[in-house]
Structure formats: structure tokens, C-alpha cells
Coordinates of C-alpha atoms in Angstrom, one line a residue:
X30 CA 105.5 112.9 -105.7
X31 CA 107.9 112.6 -108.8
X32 CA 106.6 109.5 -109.8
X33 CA 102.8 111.0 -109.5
X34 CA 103.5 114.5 -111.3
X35 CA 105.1 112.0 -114.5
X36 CA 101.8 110.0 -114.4
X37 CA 99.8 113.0 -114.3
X38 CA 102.1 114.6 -116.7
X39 CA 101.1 111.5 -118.9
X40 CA 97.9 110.8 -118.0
X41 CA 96.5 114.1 -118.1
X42 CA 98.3 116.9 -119.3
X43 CA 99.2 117.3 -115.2
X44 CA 95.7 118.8 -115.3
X45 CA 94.9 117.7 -111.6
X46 CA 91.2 118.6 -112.0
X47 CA 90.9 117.4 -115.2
X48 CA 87.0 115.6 -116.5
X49 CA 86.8 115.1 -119.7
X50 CA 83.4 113.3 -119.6
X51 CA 84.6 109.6 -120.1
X52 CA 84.3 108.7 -116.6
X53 CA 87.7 109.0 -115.2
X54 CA 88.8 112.2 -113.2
X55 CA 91.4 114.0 -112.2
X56 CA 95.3 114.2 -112.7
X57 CA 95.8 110.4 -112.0
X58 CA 92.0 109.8 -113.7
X59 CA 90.5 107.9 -112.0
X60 CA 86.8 106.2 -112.1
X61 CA 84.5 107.7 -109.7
X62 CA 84.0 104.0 -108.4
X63 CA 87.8 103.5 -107.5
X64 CA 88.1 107.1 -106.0
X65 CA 85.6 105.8 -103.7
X66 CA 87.0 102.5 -103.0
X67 CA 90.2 103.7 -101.7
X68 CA 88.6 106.3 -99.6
X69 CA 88.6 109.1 -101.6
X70 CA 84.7 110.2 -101.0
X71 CA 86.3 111.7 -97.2
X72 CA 87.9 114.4 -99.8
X73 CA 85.4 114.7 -102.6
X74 CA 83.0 113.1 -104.3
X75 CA 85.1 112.9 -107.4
X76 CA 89.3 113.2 -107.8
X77 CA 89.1 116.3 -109.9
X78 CA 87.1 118.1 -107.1
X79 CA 90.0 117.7 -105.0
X80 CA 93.7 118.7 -104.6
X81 CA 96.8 117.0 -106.2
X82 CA 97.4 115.8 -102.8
X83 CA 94.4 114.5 -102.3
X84 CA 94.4 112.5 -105.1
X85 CA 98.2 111.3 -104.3
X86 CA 96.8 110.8 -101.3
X87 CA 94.7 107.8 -102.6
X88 CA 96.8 107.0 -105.3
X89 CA 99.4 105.7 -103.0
X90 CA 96.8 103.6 -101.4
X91 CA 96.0 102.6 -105.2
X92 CA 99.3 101.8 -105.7
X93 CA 99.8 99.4 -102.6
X94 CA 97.2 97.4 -103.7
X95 CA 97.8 96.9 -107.1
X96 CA 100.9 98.8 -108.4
X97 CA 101.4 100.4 -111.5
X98 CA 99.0 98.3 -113.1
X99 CA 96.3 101.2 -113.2
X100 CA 98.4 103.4 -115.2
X101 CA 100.2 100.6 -118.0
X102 CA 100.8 103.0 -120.1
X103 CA 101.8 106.0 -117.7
X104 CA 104.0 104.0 -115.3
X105 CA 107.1 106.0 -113.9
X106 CA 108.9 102.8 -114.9
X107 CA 108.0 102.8 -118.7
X108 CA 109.5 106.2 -119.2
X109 CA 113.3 104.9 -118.3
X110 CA 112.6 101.7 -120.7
X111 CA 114.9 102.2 -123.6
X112 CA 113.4 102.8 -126.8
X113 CA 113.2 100.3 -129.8

């Protein structure tokens, strides 16, 4: 859960309920399409309507299917990279 609170951290302010209005949600935003996809609707109809765990939940499920590759810029992994 490390990992996820530096993504969120990140990626959101680690406002887990964040929606801004551009179609991405929550503290790991995500689009209300790929909450559902990885069986998110059995929680809430969107992430931020949910808890953190919740949305770790899914985003380990995410994250199995396609890595870090949702989150390029917010990847655990691209905050150890040294600086140029």
C-alpha cells in the first residue's frame, strides 16, 4: 500500500475521493470506464465514491494487467530514478 499512497500522493494530492470534473476519479483517478472494467462497479459506481481500499483494491487488479503503465508519470519506480 506504499506504492499506492506515492501514486496517490502524486496523482492526486492523496485525495482518495478526489473528481475534479475531467473524467478520472479518485486517489489513483481513474476513468469511470476502467473502474468498471476491473470490477470496481461491486464497490461504487465511481472510485471516488469509495474507500482507498477499495480503490487499491482494483488497482492491484489494474496493475496485473498492465503494470505501471496507467500511472507513467506517478510510477513508484520513477521516484527512485536519479535525477538529471
Amino acid at each position: 500500500t506504499a506504492q499506492w499512497s506515492h501514486v496517490a500522493h502524486c496523482e492526486s494530492g492523496g485525495n482518495w475521493h478526489l473528481n475534479t470534473g475531467n473524467g478520472f476519479y479518485g486517489g489513483l483517478p481513474l476513468s469511470a470506464r476502467t473502474w468498471r472494467s476491473f470490477g470496481g462497479h461491486r464497490y461504487a459506481r465511481r472510485a471516488d465514491l469509495t474507500s482507498r481500499s477499495n480503490q487499491i483494491d482494483v488497482a492491484n487488479r489494474i496493475f496485473a494487467a498492465d503494470g505501471w503503465r496507467p500511472w507513467p508519470t506517478c510510477a513508484p519506480h520513477k521516484a527512485r530514478q536519479p535525477r538529471k
